[in-house]
XYZ file of C-alpha atoms in Angstrom:
311
model
C -56.066 19.104 -37.647
C -52.765 19.186 -35.573
C -49.949 20.466 -37.786
C -46.256 19.512 -37.253
C -43.198 21.540 -37.218
C -40.914 20.531 -40.061
C -37.838 21.004 -37.814
C -38.831 18.361 -35.284
C -38.167 14.563 -35.937
C -40.293 12.158 -33.952
C -39.315 8.652 -33.479
C -42.188 5.961 -33.037
C -41.213 2.816 -31.388
C -43.501 -0.152 -32.249
C -44.572 1.415 -35.583
C -45.438 -1.998 -36.904
C -47.921 -2.492 -34.113
C -51.582 -1.657 -33.819
C -51.033 1.615 -31.933
C -47.765 2.763 -33.493
C -49.054 2.273 -37.091
C -52.190 4.276 -36.343
C -50.042 7.114 -34.777
C -47.703 7.056 -37.972
C -50.563 7.753 -40.210
C -51.616 10.737 -38.023
C -48.105 12.128 -37.983
C -47.862 11.849 -41.643
C -51.285 13.508 -42.314
C -50.060 16.391 -40.161
C -46.918 16.756 -42.311
C -44.635 15.531 -39.601
C -41.108 14.113 -40.027
C -40.855 10.642 -38.383
C -38.675 7.712 -38.070
C -40.606 4.459 -37.676
C -38.901 1.681 -35.566
C -40.105 -1.818 -36.600
C -39.340 -4.981 -34.777
C -39.977 -7.367 -37.676
C -43.156 -8.719 -36.113
C -45.128 -6.745 -38.450
C -44.713 -4.335 -41.335
C -44.161 -0.647 -41.442
C -47.452 1.286 -42.251
C -47.832 2.177 -45.905
C -50.422 4.238 -47.928
C -53.301 2.424 -49.450
C -51.495 2.269 -52.862
C -48.477 0.640 -51.213
C -46.288 3.653 -51.262
C -44.354 4.559 -48.033
C -45.689 7.298 -45.801
C -44.222 10.716 -46.732
C -41.299 12.116 -44.601
C -41.046 8.696 -42.931
C -37.836 6.686 -42.476
C -38.116 3.140 -41.527
C -35.527 1.543 -39.221
C -35.467 -2.229 -38.172
C -34.728 -2.520 -34.481
C -35.002 -6.067 -33.087
C -36.548 -6.566 -29.702
C -33.215 -7.473 -28.286
C -31.606 -4.250 -29.475
C -29.108 -2.696 -26.886
C -28.685 0.839 -25.716
C -26.166 1.533 -28.477
C -28.487 0.443 -31.184
C -31.290 2.437 -29.768
C -29.225 5.485 -29.364
C -28.449 5.285 -33.070
C -32.021 4.872 -33.835
C -33.066 7.963 -31.782
C -30.246 10.153 -33.185
C -31.608 13.512 -34.227
C -35.021 13.047 -32.735
C -36.883 15.703 -30.816
C -39.387 13.321 -29.285
C -39.704 9.596 -28.851
C -43.012 7.787 -28.579
C -42.235 4.785 -26.357
C -44.553 1.687 -26.207
C -43.860 -0.920 -23.579
C -42.546 -4.291 -24.504
C -45.029 -7.261 -24.978
C -42.849 -9.794 -23.228
C -42.574 -9.680 -19.455
C -39.256 -11.136 -19.122
C -36.624 -8.221 -19.134
C -39.313 -5.705 -19.971
C -38.266 -2.991 -17.446
C -34.663 -3.439 -18.413
C -35.470 -2.877 -22.018
C -37.495 0.256 -21.168
C -34.610 1.553 -19.136
C -32.173 1.031 -22.048
C -34.466 3.027 -24.309
C -34.723 5.885 -21.853
C -30.953 5.822 -21.550
C -30.639 5.858 -25.310
C -32.908 8.860 -25.551
C -30.697 10.674 -23.056
C -27.601 9.942 -24.931
C -29.184 10.799 -28.334
C -30.116 14.234 -27.033
C -33.857 13.592 -27.260
C -36.008 16.295 -25.605
C -39.310 14.636 -24.893
C -40.427 10.967 -24.242
C -44.087 9.977 -24.395
C -44.501 6.741 -22.730
C -47.591 4.496 -22.948
C -48.322 3.304 -19.426
C -51.064 1.742 -17.398
C -53.975 2.966 -15.468
C -53.148 2.227 -11.825
C -49.348 2.078 -12.261
C -47.944 1.829 -8.752
C -45.302 -0.224 -6.977
C -48.102 -2.326 -5.379
C -50.389 -2.373 -8.417
C -52.521 -5.540 -8.885
C -51.545 -5.686 -12.556
C -48.038 -7.057 -13.255
C -47.849 -4.721 -16.340
C -48.822 -1.673 -14.147
C -46.016 -2.524 -11.693
C -43.484 -2.678 -14.504
C -44.968 0.559 -15.863
C -44.505 2.281 -12.479
C -40.845 1.258 -12.527
C -40.393 2.600 -15.907
C -42.214 5.949 -15.122
C -39.936 6.330 -12.009
C -36.771 5.731 -14.129
C -38.030 8.339 -16.713
C -38.862 10.851 -14.073
C -35.260 10.539 -12.785
C -33.851 11.851 -15.962
C -33.615 15.417 -17.436
C -35.953 14.481 -20.256
C -39.440 15.980 -20.582
C -41.922 13.371 -20.195
C -45.641 12.662 -20.719
C -47.280 9.459 -19.371
C -50.310 8.094 -21.325
C -51.981 5.781 -18.965
C -54.323 3.180 -20.401
C -56.878 0.858 -18.734
C -57.420 -1.781 -21.446
C -58.130 -1.663 -25.179
C -61.590 -2.490 -26.503
C -60.030 -5.102 -28.785
C -58.341 -6.894 -25.910
C -61.680 -8.173 -24.506
C -62.808 -9.612 -27.828
C -59.940 -12.168 -27.570
C -61.368 -13.581 -24.354
C -64.425 -14.733 -26.275
C -64.732 -18.445 -27.217
C -67.044 -20.644 -29.039
C -67.785 -23.825 -26.979
C -69.745 -27.091 -27.988
C -71.585 -29.394 -25.772
C -72.964 -32.128 -27.953
C -75.224 -30.376 -30.301
C -75.447 -27.238 -28.148
C -73.098 -24.279 -29.204
C -72.329 -21.570 -26.707
C -70.364 -18.330 -27.050
C -68.787 -17.104 -23.836
C -66.526 -14.254 -22.543
C -64.393 -15.944 -19.938
C -62.150 -13.818 -17.569
C -61.140 -13.907 -13.955
C -62.533 -10.462 -13.350
C -65.566 -11.068 -11.010
C -68.258 -8.357 -11.097
C -65.666 -5.551 -11.779
C -66.029 -2.792 -14.397
C -63.506 -1.541 -16.912
C -63.333 1.593 -18.949
C -61.749 0.289 -22.098
C -60.445 2.624 -24.837
C -59.780 2.294 -28.632
C -56.332 2.329 -30.272
C -57.506 5.305 -32.364
C -58.313 7.482 -29.378
C -54.903 6.834 -27.855
C -53.276 7.624 -31.216
C -55.295 10.864 -31.504
C -53.982 11.854 -28.012
C -50.500 10.932 -28.808
C -50.535 12.952 -31.942
C -51.818 16.013 -30.055
C -48.987 15.599 -27.510
C -46.100 14.875 -29.874
C -46.929 17.643 -32.394
C -48.080 20.474 -29.920
C -46.471 23.718 -30.923
C -45.684 24.297 -27.138
C -44.190 20.800 -26.067
C -43.813 22.280 -22.459
C -47.673 22.148 -22.277
C -47.547 18.325 -21.716
C -44.169 18.169 -19.862
C -44.607 16.269 -16.499
C -48.175 15.505 -17.189
C -49.809 12.151 -16.724
C -53.014 11.498 -18.733
C -55.520 8.782 -18.126
C -57.010 7.472 -21.466
C -60.294 5.700 -21.202
C -63.587 5.206 -23.010
C -66.570 7.194 -22.061
C -68.104 4.457 -19.781
C -67.006 1.706 -17.453
C -68.773 -1.578 -18.250
C -69.152 -4.747 -16.286
C -68.123 -7.874 -18.277
C -71.904 -8.809 -18.358
C -72.514 -5.540 -20.068
C -69.560 -6.164 -22.378
C -71.060 -9.504 -23.359
C -74.457 -7.863 -24.104
C -72.878 -5.187 -26.336
C -70.826 -8.010 -28.226
C -74.023 -9.971 -28.605
C -75.709 -7.154 -30.467
C -72.697 -6.687 -32.612
C -71.989 -10.362 -33.661
C -75.713 -11.309 -33.918
C -75.688 -14.137 -31.469
C -75.742 -14.476 -27.685
C -72.506 -14.018 -25.829
C -72.530 -14.476 -22.083
C -69.851 -13.637 -19.495
C -68.601 -16.539 -17.392
C -66.234 -15.536 -14.448
C -63.295 -17.765 -14.156
C -60.875 -18.703 -11.399
C -57.193 -17.942 -11.902
C -56.498 -21.623 -12.506
C -59.140 -21.809 -15.166
C -57.688 -18.737 -16.896
C -54.169 -20.292 -16.944
C -55.740 -23.607 -18.427
C -57.621 -21.543 -21.106
C -54.604 -19.543 -22.258
C -52.127 -22.458 -22.142
C -50.792 -21.615 -25.591
C -49.627 -18.243 -24.654
C -46.331 -17.494 -22.822
C -46.308 -17.403 -18.985
C -45.743 -13.620 -19.027
C -48.632 -12.985 -21.245
C -50.912 -15.115 -19.161
C -49.755 -13.403 -15.974
C -50.341 -9.984 -17.586
C -53.899 -10.992 -18.590
C -54.811 -12.578 -15.273
C -53.464 -9.744 -13.185
C -55.180 -7.156 -15.357
C -58.484 -8.965 -14.841
C -57.756 -9.001 -11.134
C -57.315 -5.258 -11.344
C -60.787 -5.101 -13.050
C -62.254 -7.124 -10.208
C -60.657 -4.942 -7.578
C -62.145 -1.826 -9.110
C -58.828 -0.366 -10.272
C -59.792 0.127 -14.006
C -63.317 1.581 -13.567
C -62.708 5.286 -13.415
C -63.642 7.322 -16.507
C -61.418 10.162 -17.584
C -62.194 13.200 -19.675
C -58.654 13.347 -21.068
C -59.356 11.862 -24.409
C -62.099 14.404 -25.073
C -59.967 17.268 -23.799
C -56.826 16.345 -25.814
C -58.373 14.783 -28.909
C -61.158 17.451 -29.031
C -64.049 14.854 -29.255
C -65.653 12.262 -27.168
C -63.898 8.934 -26.664
C -65.400 6.019 -28.604
C -67.486 3.571 -26.674
C -67.160 -0.066 -27.109
C -70.429 -0.053 -28.982
C -69.238 2.648 -31.338
C -65.939 1.016 -31.846
C -67.588 -2.283 -32.760
C -69.743 -0.402 -35.295
C -66.977 1.591 -36.836
C -64.265 -1.038 -37.055
C -65.801 -4.412 -37.851
C -62.505 -5.778 -39.226
C -61.051 -5.385 -35.745
C -63.257 -8.132 -34.318
C -63.803 -10.185 -37.533
C -62.465 -13.286 -35.624
C -65.766 -13.336 -33.588
C -67.572 -14.030 -36.870
C -65.839 -17.267 -37.572
C -67.504 -20.633 -36.887
C -64.984 -21.142 -34.103
C -63.088 -18.366 -32.503
C -60.230 -20.654 -31.323
């Protein structure tokens, strides 16, 4: 197990989120000192008996926090784990404010969760924003490490819907992804890699490195549907969508969330998320979890698929 230096404080943004909370448990298990920044959308991670994590300070930082508030939240930290904002509007500006705050607070190392395919002309809107954030971070004197992710296993489960046609019930995975393939990854695998990077005794080992975190295989969405069918015990079939159909299906989501989802699916169709990387295995010391393994190991993560109606 990775062990932490007691002299190094790490700050985890998004600690009340799915990825940040998993990382917090791992840092705690390694004996690390950490400050957990929570936005109020969730709750700070706690031990099974309800007790707070050891050596963990919890600080509430609202999404609209400015550079001054973030500088205070980062004060005394050796490293910051920076997760991207979920809202597209103003996302890059918030990322830059966090990076500026890290500089002002004297942080040494920033680990940023980015996107596979991040580039100025990326198909995915999130990947374009991540490229701008990466470039801004590269322009500072901070040590940096980029963790680029294709898509999480769990994301695809929320594109599955139960549909009824008279007495006929159909379960479908709808996405505007054509016949593309995607190498999805689990939150736990990313958290394991982040732990290894943040707590490494030689932080320079990861300075200036970009890691691509994927599962062990790239599946078409037809293959994803087949794997889901086995897990949920009923037939799930993939139905490609047009962009207009996707916008109609996710009308309850914000415009930015819909655009992120659609453009990510378009990146799948274009082949941009199909590459399989060995980085999880090399950094976590074990094979990345496949979608099939993840479904078997974490049934509560896709419990919504067992409901009579997914939506």
